[in-house]
XYZ file of C-alpha atoms in Angstrom:
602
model
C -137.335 86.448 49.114
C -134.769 84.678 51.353
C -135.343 80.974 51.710
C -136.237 81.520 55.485
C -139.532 82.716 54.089
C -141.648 86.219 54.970
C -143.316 85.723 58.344
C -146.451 87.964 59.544
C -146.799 90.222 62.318
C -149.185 92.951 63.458
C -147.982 96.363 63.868
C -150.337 98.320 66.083
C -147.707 101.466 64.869
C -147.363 103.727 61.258
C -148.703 102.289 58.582
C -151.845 100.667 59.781
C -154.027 101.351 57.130
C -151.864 103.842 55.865
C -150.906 102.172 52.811
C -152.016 102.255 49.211
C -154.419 99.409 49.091
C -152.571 98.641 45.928
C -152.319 94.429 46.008
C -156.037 93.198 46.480
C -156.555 93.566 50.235
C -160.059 92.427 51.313
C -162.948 94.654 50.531
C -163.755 94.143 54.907
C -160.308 94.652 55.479
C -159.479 91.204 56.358
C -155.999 89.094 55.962
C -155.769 86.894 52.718
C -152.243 84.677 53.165
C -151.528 83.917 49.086
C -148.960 81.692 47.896
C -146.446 83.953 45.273
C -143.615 82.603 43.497
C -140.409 84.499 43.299
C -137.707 83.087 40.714
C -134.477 83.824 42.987
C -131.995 85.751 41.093
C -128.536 83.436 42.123
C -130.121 80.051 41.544
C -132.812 79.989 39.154
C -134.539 78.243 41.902
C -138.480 79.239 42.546
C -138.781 79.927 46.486
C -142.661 80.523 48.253
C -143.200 82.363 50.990
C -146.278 83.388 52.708
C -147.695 87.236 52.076
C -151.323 88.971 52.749
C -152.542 92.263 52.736
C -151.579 94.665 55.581
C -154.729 96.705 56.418
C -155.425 96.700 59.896
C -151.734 96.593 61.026
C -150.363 93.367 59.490
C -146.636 93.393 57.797
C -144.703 91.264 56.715
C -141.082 90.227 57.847
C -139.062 90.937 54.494
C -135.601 89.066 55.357
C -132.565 90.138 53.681
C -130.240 88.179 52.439
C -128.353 90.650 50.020
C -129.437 88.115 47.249
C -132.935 87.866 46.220
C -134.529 91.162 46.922
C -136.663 92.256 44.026
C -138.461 95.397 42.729
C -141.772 94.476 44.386
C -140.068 94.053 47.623
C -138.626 97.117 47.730
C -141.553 99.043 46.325
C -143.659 97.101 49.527
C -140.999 99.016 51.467
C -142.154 102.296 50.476
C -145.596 101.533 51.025
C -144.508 100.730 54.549
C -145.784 97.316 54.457
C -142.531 95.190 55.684
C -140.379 94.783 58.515
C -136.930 93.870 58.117
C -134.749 91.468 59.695
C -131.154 89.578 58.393
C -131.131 86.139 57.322
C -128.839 84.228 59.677
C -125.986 83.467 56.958
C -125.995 87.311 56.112
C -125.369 87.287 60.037
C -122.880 85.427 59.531
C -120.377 86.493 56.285
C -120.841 90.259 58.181
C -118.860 89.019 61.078
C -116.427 87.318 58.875
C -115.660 90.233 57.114
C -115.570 92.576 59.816
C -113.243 90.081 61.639
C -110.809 90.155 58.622
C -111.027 93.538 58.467
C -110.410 94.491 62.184
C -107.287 92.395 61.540
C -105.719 94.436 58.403
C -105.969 97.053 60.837
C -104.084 95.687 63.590
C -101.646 94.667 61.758
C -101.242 98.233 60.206
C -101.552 96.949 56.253
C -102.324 100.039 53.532
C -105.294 99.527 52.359
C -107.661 102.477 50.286
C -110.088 103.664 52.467
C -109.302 102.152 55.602
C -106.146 103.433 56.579
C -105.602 105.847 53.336
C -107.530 108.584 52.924
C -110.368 108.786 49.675
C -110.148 109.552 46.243
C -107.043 111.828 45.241
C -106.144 111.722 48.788
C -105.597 107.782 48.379
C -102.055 107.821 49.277
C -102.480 109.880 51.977
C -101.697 107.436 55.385
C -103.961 108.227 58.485
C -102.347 107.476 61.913
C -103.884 104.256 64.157
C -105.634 106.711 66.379
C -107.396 108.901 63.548
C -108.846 105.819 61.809
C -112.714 106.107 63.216
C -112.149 109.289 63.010
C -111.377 109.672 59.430
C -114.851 107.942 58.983
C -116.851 110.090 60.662
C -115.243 113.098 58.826
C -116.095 110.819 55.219
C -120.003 111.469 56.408
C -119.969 114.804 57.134
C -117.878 115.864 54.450
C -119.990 114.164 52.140
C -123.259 115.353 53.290
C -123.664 117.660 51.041
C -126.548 117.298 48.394
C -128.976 119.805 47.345
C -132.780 120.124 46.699
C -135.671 119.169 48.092
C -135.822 116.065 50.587
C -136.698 112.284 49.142
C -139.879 111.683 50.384
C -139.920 109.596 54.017
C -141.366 106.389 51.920
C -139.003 106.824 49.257
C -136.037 107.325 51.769
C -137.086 104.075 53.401
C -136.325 102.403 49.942
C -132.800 104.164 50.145
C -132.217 102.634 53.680
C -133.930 99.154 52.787
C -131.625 98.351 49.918
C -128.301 99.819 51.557
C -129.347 97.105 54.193
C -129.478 94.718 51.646
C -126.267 95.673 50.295
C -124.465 95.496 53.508
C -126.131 91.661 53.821
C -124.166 90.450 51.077
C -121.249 90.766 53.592
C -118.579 92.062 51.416
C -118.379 95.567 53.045
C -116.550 95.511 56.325
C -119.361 96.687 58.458
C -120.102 95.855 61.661
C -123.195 93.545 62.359
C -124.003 96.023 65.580
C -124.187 98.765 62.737
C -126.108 96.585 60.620
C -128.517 95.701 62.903
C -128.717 99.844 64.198
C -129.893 100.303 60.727
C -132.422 97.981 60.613
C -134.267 99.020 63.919
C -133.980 102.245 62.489
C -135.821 100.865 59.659
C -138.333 99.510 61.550
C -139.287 102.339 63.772
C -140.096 104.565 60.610
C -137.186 106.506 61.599
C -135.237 108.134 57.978
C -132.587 111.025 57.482
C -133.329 113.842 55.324
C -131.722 112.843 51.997
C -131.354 115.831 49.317
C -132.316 114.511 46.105
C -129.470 115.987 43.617
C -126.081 116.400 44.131
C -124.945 112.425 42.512
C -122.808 111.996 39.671
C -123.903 108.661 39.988
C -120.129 107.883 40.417
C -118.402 106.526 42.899
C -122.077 105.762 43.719
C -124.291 108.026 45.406
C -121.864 109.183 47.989
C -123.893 112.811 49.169
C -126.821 111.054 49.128
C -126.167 108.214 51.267
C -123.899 110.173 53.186
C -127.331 112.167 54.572
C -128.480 108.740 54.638
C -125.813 107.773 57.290
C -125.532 111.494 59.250
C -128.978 111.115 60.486
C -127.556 107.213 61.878
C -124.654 109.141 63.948
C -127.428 111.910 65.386
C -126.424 114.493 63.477
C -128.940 116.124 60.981
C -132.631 115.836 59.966
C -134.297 112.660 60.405
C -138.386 112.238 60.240
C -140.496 109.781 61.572
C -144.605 109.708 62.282
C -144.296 110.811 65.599
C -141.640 113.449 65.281
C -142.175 114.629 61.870
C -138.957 116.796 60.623
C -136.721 117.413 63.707
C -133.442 116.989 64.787
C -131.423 113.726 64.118
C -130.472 113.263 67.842
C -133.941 114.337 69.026
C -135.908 111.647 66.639
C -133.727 108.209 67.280
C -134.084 109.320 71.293
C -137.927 109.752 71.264
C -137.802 106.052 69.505
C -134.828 104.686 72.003
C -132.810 104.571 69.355
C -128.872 104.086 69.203
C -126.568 106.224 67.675
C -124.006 104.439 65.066
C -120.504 104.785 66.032
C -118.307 104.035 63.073
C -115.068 101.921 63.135
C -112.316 101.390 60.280
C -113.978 101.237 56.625
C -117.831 101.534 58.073
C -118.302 105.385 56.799
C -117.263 104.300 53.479
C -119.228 101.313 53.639
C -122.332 103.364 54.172
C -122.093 105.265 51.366
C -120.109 104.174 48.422
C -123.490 102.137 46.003
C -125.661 102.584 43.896
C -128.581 102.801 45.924
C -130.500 105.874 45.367
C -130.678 105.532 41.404
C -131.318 101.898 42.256
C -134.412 102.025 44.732
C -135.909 104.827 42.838
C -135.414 102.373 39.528
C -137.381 99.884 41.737
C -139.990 101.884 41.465
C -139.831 103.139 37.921
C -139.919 99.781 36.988
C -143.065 98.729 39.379
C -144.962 102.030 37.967
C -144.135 101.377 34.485
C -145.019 97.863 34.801
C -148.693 98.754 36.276
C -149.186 101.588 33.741
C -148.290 99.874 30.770
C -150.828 96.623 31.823
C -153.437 99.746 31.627
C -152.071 101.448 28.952
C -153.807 98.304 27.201
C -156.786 98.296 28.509
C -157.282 101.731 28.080
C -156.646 101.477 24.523
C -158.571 98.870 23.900
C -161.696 101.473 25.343
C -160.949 103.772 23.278
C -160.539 101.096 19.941
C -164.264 100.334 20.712
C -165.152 104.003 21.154
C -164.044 104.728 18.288
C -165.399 101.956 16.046
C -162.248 100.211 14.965
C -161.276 97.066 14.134
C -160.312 94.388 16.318
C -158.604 92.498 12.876
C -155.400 93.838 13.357
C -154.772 91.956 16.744
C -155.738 88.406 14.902
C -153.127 85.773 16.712
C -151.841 85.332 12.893
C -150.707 88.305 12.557
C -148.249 88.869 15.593
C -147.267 84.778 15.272
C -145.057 85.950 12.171
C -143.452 88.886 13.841
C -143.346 87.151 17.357
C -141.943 89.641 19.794
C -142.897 88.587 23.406
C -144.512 92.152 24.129
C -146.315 92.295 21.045
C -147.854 89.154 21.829
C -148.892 89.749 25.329
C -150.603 93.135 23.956
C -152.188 91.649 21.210
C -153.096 88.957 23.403
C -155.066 90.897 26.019
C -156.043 93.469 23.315
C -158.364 90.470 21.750
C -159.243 89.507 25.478
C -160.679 92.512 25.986
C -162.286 93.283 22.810
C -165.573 92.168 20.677
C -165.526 88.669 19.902
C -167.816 85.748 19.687
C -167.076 84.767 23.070
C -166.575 88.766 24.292
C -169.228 90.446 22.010
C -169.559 94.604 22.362
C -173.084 96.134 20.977
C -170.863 98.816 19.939
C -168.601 96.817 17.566
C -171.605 94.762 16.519
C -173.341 98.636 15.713
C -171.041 99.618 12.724
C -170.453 95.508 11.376
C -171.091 96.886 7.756
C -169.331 100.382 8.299
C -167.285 99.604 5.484
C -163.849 100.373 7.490
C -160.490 97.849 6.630
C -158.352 99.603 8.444
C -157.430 102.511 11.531
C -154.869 104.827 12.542
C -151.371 103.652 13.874
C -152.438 104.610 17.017
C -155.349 102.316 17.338
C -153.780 99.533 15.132
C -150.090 99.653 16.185
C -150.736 99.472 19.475
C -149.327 95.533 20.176
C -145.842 96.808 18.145
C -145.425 100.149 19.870
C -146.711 98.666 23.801
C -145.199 96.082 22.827
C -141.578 97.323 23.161
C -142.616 98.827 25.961
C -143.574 95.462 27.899
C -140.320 94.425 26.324
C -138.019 97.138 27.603
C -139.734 97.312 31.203
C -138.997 93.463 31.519
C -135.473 94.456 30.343
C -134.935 97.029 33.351
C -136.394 95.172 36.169
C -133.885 92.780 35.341
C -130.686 95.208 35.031
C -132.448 96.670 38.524
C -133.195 93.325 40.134
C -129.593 92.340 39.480
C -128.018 96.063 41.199
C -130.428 95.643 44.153
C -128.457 92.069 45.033
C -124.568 93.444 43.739
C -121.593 94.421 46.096
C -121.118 98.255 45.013
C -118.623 99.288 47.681
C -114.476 100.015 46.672
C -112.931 98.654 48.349
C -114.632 94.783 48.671
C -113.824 92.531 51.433
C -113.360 88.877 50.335
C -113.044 86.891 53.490
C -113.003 83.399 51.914
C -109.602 85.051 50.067
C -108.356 87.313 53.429
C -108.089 90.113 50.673
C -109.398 93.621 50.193
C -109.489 94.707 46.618
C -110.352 97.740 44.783
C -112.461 97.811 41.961
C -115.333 99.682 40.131
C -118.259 98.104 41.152
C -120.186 101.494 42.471
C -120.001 102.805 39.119
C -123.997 103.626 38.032
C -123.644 103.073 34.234
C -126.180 100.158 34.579
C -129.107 101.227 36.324
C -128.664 104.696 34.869
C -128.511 103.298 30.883
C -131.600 101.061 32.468
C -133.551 103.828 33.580
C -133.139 106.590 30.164
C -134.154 103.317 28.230
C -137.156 102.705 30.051
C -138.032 107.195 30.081
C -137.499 106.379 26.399
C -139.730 103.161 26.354
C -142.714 104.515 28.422
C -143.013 108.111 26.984
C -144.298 106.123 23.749
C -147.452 105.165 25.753
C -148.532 108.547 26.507
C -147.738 109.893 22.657
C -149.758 106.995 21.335
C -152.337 108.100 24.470
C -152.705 111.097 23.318
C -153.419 110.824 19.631
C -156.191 108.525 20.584
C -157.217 111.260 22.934
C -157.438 113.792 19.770
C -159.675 111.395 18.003
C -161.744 110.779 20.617
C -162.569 114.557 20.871
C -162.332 115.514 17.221
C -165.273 115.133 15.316
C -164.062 114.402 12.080
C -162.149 111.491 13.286
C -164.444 109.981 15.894
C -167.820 111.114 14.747
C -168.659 111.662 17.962
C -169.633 115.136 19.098
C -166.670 118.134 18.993
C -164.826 117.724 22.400
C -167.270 115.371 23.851
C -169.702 117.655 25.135
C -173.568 117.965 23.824
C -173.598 121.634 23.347
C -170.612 122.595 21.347
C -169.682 126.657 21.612
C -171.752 127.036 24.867
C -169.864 124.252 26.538
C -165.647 124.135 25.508
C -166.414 120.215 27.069
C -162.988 118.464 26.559
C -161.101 120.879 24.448
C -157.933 121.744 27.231
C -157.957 118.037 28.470
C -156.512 117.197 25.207
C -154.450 120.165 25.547
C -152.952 119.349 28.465
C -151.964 115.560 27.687
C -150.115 117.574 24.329
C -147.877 119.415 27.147
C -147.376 116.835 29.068
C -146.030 114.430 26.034
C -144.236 117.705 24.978
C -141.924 117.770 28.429
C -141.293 114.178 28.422
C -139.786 114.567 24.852
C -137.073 116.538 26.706
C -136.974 114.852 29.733
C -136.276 111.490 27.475
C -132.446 112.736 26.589
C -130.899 109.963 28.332
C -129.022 111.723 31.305
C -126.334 109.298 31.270
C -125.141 110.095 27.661
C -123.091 112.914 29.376
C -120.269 112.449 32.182
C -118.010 115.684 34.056
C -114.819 114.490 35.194
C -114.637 114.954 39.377
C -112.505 114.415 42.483
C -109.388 116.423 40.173
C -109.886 114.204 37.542
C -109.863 110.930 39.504
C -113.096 110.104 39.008
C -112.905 110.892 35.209
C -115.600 108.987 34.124
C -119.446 109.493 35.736
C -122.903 107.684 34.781
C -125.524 110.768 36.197
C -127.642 107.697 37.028
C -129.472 110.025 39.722
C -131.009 111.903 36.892
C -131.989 109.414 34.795
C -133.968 107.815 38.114
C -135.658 110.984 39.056
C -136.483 112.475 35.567
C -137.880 108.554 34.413
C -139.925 108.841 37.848
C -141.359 112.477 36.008
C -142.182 110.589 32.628
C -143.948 107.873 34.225
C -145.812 110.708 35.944
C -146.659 112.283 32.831
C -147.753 109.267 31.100
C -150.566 108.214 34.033
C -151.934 111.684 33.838
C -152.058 111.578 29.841
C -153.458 107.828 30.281
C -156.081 108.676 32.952
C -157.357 111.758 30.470
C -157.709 109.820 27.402
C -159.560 106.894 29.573
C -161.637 110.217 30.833
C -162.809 110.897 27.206
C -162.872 107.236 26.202
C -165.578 107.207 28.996
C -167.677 109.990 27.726
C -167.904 109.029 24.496
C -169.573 106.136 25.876
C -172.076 108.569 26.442
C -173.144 109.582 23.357
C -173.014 105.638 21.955
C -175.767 104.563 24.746
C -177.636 102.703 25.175
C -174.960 99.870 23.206
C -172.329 98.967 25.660
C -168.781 97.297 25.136
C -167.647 94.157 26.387
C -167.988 92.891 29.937
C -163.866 93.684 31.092
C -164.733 97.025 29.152
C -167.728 98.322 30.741
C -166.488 97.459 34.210
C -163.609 100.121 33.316
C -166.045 102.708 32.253
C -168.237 101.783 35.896
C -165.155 101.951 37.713
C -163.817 105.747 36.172
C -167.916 106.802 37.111
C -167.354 105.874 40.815
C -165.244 109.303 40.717
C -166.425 110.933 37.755
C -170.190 112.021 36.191
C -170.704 112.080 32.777
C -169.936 115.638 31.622
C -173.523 116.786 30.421
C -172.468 120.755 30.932
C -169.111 122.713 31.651
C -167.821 122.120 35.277
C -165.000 122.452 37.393
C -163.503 119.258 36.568
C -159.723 119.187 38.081
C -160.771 117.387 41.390
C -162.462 114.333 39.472
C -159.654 114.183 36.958
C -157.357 113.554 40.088
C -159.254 111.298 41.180
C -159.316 109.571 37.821
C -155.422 109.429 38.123
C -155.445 108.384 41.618
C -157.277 105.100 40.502
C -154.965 104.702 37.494
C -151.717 105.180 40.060
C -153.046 102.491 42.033
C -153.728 100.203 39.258
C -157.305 99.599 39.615
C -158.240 99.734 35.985
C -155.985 96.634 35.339
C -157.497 95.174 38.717
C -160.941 95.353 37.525
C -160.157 93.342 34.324
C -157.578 91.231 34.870
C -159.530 87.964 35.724
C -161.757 88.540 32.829
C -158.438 88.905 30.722
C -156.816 85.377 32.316
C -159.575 83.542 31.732
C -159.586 84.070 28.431
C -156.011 83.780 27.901
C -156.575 80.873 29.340
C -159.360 79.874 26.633
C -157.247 80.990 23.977
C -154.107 78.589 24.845
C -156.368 75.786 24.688
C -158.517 76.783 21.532
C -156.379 79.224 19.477
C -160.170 80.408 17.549
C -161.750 81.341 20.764
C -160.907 84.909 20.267
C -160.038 84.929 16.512
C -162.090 87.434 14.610
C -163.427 85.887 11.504
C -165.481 86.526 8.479
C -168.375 87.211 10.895
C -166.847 90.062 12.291
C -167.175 93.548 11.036
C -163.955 93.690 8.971
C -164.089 90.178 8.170
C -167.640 90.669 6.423
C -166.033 93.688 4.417
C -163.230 91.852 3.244
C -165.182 89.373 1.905
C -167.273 90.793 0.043
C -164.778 93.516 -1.468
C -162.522 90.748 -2.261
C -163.952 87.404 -2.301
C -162.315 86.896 0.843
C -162.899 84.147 3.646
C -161.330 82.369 6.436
């Protein structure tokens, strides 16, 4: 967040209650001001500001100061929950430049994009009198993306971090444009935006060019009041201004990175949220299952000490049966006579691990592109020079984003072995696909089914999009990063993996069931009360599709990590200051085994 700080406001308008109630609003609906820190990307320096939720109208001024935006931020965006507004030294370089700039053009200088015309036609002059002209024509001409629409939420993403962009000051834009843009913003008012149609290189240009069409009137646009309608129509009902575009500001609004780089935003937020569950959920299913909680001793993953690994093993032995922790169903089977379990069950701190790892990896390649000039050409105005570079090439968020496809596919293939076990008989011991009268009831048998689809497609989906590139523009642009694909098609494994997450936490659940009346550990059985809020016990075959969606639904807004992650600090907490609060010793189930197999003790 800038330094100015995030001030509140009440918005009697859209989103009143309209948003997720994703980041712990009051149960009565009532404003909680928290303190968050937010390590600023250009100084290392660790600035507060004020936030709270935003039921019953309340947002939150997000300033932008084209430096310290971050993923949350503009995921909050989509949500609807801020309100923009331009720090005052953002205010201030955009005048600069556009000062500079106003005087290359009066005194008639050649400069790419500004008095040449684009791409191959670079050294092609355009008269004086054509110059806003020629930007008008770079919009239209460039408007022209295919598919279906970005969603209005996601769009506002698209127009939030353009803004952002623009705040940096190194574009040439004019502050009046700037500031157009913003109430725009503000009044819910977004173009239609095609989602394909980027090579990712030189940025998004048809995609941000429908961004900026709907700015000059011309177009779709949507807002709450208007729904789909006509460009002109929508910015009048809101007494809105049309843009009108000098020298450089059409290719200022559309030569970035932005819509590989706001959807990445929320890749990254997603993955994040689902791979904190993806842990949890695991850890159900461990105790469902009977297996050992040895293999997530602190020991073991102080040797191979990989931060990921460590924070899964670490919440893994929060949330399972320990002294401190204990489950009745890991204290049922002590003498069971099992050493060890399936990868699935006892890899999961080196496999989530990387995951943790990778996602950590991508918010920062992601935080870094939301706060980057990516126009051609830049505006220095410290140096009275316009240069030409590379900067909106997409190579970076695009390599990000088929990393983190690749990274977060891995939870839903673990997912949905453990899902097989849980409903195979031979493996679980519990009954055949989790239902109490086996050949008159099929019970679980397509759930598993469809999580093996689902992991199927996102084995295809996970060929990184940006290992290919199709020379454009007659060869100009010879090199491309198909970043747009990578964003959309990681947004389709993430997807994937909360469905094939949400099913095996659905089974996990039921075979409770049949292991009553023990219970699992407090963080545990709070999970298993939380997935019956929407969903019975399955005694005989139903119609289960609408609970399963509602299963997901809680998993998408990240209630399962919500209802254990106190439980899990505070005994992360324990475990920093005594390192054996959690250890599992010759007590435990496995422990007891080893030692008296092999003389064995601790």
């Amino acid at each position: 967040m800038s330094g100015n700080g995030t001030i509140l406001v009440n918005d009697g308008g859209f989103g009143s209650g309209n948003a997720p109630n994703f980041d712990g609003d009051n149960a009565d609906g009532s404003l909680t001001p928290t303190e968050i820190d937010l390590p600023s990307v250009t100084d290392g320096l660790t600035k507060k500001f004020s936030t709270c939720s935003l039921s019953g109208g309340a947002k939150r001024i997000l300033i932008l100061d084209g430096e310290s935006l971050r993923t949350k931020d503009l995921v909050d965006c989509e949500k609807g929950l801020c309100i923009l507004k331009l720090s005052e030294a953002s205010k201030e370089r955009i005048v600069k430049t556009r000062q500079l700039l106003e005087t290359i053009v009066t005194e008639h200088r050649t400069v790419y994009g500004i008095t040449t015309g684009f791409g191959t036609f670079s050294n092609v002059q355009v008269a004086p009198q054509e110059l806003e002209q020629l930007q008008v024509n770079l919009i239209r001409s460039h408007a022209a993306a295919y598919g279906e629409p970005l969603t209005p939420s996601a769009t506002r993403m698209l127009l939030a971090l353009r803004i952002n962009v623009l705040a940096k000051g190194y574009s040439g834009i004019s502050l009046v444009n700037v500031e157009k843009m913003i109430a725009a913003f503000n009044a819910f008012c977004v173009s239609k935006v095609p989602q394909q149609g980027t090579v990712g290189c030189s940025g998004d240009l048809c995609q941000l060019a429908h961004l900026a069409l709907g700015l000059l009137g011309e177009g779709e646009m949507w807002s709450p009041e208007t729904g789909w309608a006509n460009a002109a129509e929508v910015l009048k009902v809101h007494g809105l201004e049309k843009m009108t575009l000098g020298p450089k500001e059409g290719l200022a609004l559309i030569n970035g990175t932005q819509m590989v780089t706001s959807l990445g935003a929320l890749a990254v937020e997603r993955s994040f949220n689902i791979a904190r569950q993806a842990d949890v959920i695991a850890a159900l299913s461990l105790d469902v299952l009977k297996g050992t909680t040895r293999a997530y001793d602190v020991d073991i993953h102080r040797v191979r000490p990989h931060k990921g690994q460590q924070l899964s093993a670490q919440r893994l032995r929060t949330l399972l049966h320990s002294d401190t922790n204990p489950s009745q169903i890991a204290e049922s089977h002590r003498n069971c006579g099992k050493v060890q379990d399936a990868y699935t069950l006892r890899c999961v701190p080196q496999v989530h691990g990387i995951v943790h790892d990778t996602i950590e990896f991508a918010r920062g390649i992601i935080n870094t592109e939301m706060n980057s000039a990516t126009d051609n050409p830049l505006v220095f105005a410290e140096r009275g020079e316009i240069i030409s570079g590379g900067n909106f090439h997409g190579e970076y968020p695009a390599k990000a984003l088929d990393f983190l496809a690749i990274a977060v596919a891995e939870l839903a293939q673990m997912s949905e072995r453990r899902l097989e076990r849980l409903v195979n008989t031979d493996l679980s011991g519990l009954p055949t696909f989790l239902t109490p009268k086996g050949g008159f009831n099929s019970g679980f048998m397509t759930v598993q089914l469809c999580a093996a689809a689902l992991v199927s497609e996102n084995k295809v989906l996970c060929h990184p999009a940006s290992a290919d590139s199709i020379p454009t523009s007659c060869n100009q642009e010879d090199h491309v990063s198909m970043g747009g694909f990578s964003a959309r098609k990681c947004l389709k494994v993430i997807e994937h993996v909360e469905t094939v997450l949400s099913l095996e936490l659905i089974c996990a659940c039921q075979g409770i069931e049949f292991l009553k009346p023990l219970q699992s550990t407090r963080p545990l059985q709070r999970v298993y009360d939380l997935v019956r809020t929407v969903f019975a016990p399955l005694v005989d075959d139903r119609y289960m599709k609408p609970e399963i969606d509602e299963v997901i639904k809680l998993v998408r807004a990240n209630q399962v990590w919500r209802v254990v992650e106190e439980e899990v600090d505070d005994f992360k907490d324990r475990e920093c200051r005594d390192p054996d609060t959690l250890r599992q010793d010759t007590t435990t189930p496995t422990g007891i085994v080893l030692a008296e197999r092999y003389g064995i003790c601790d």
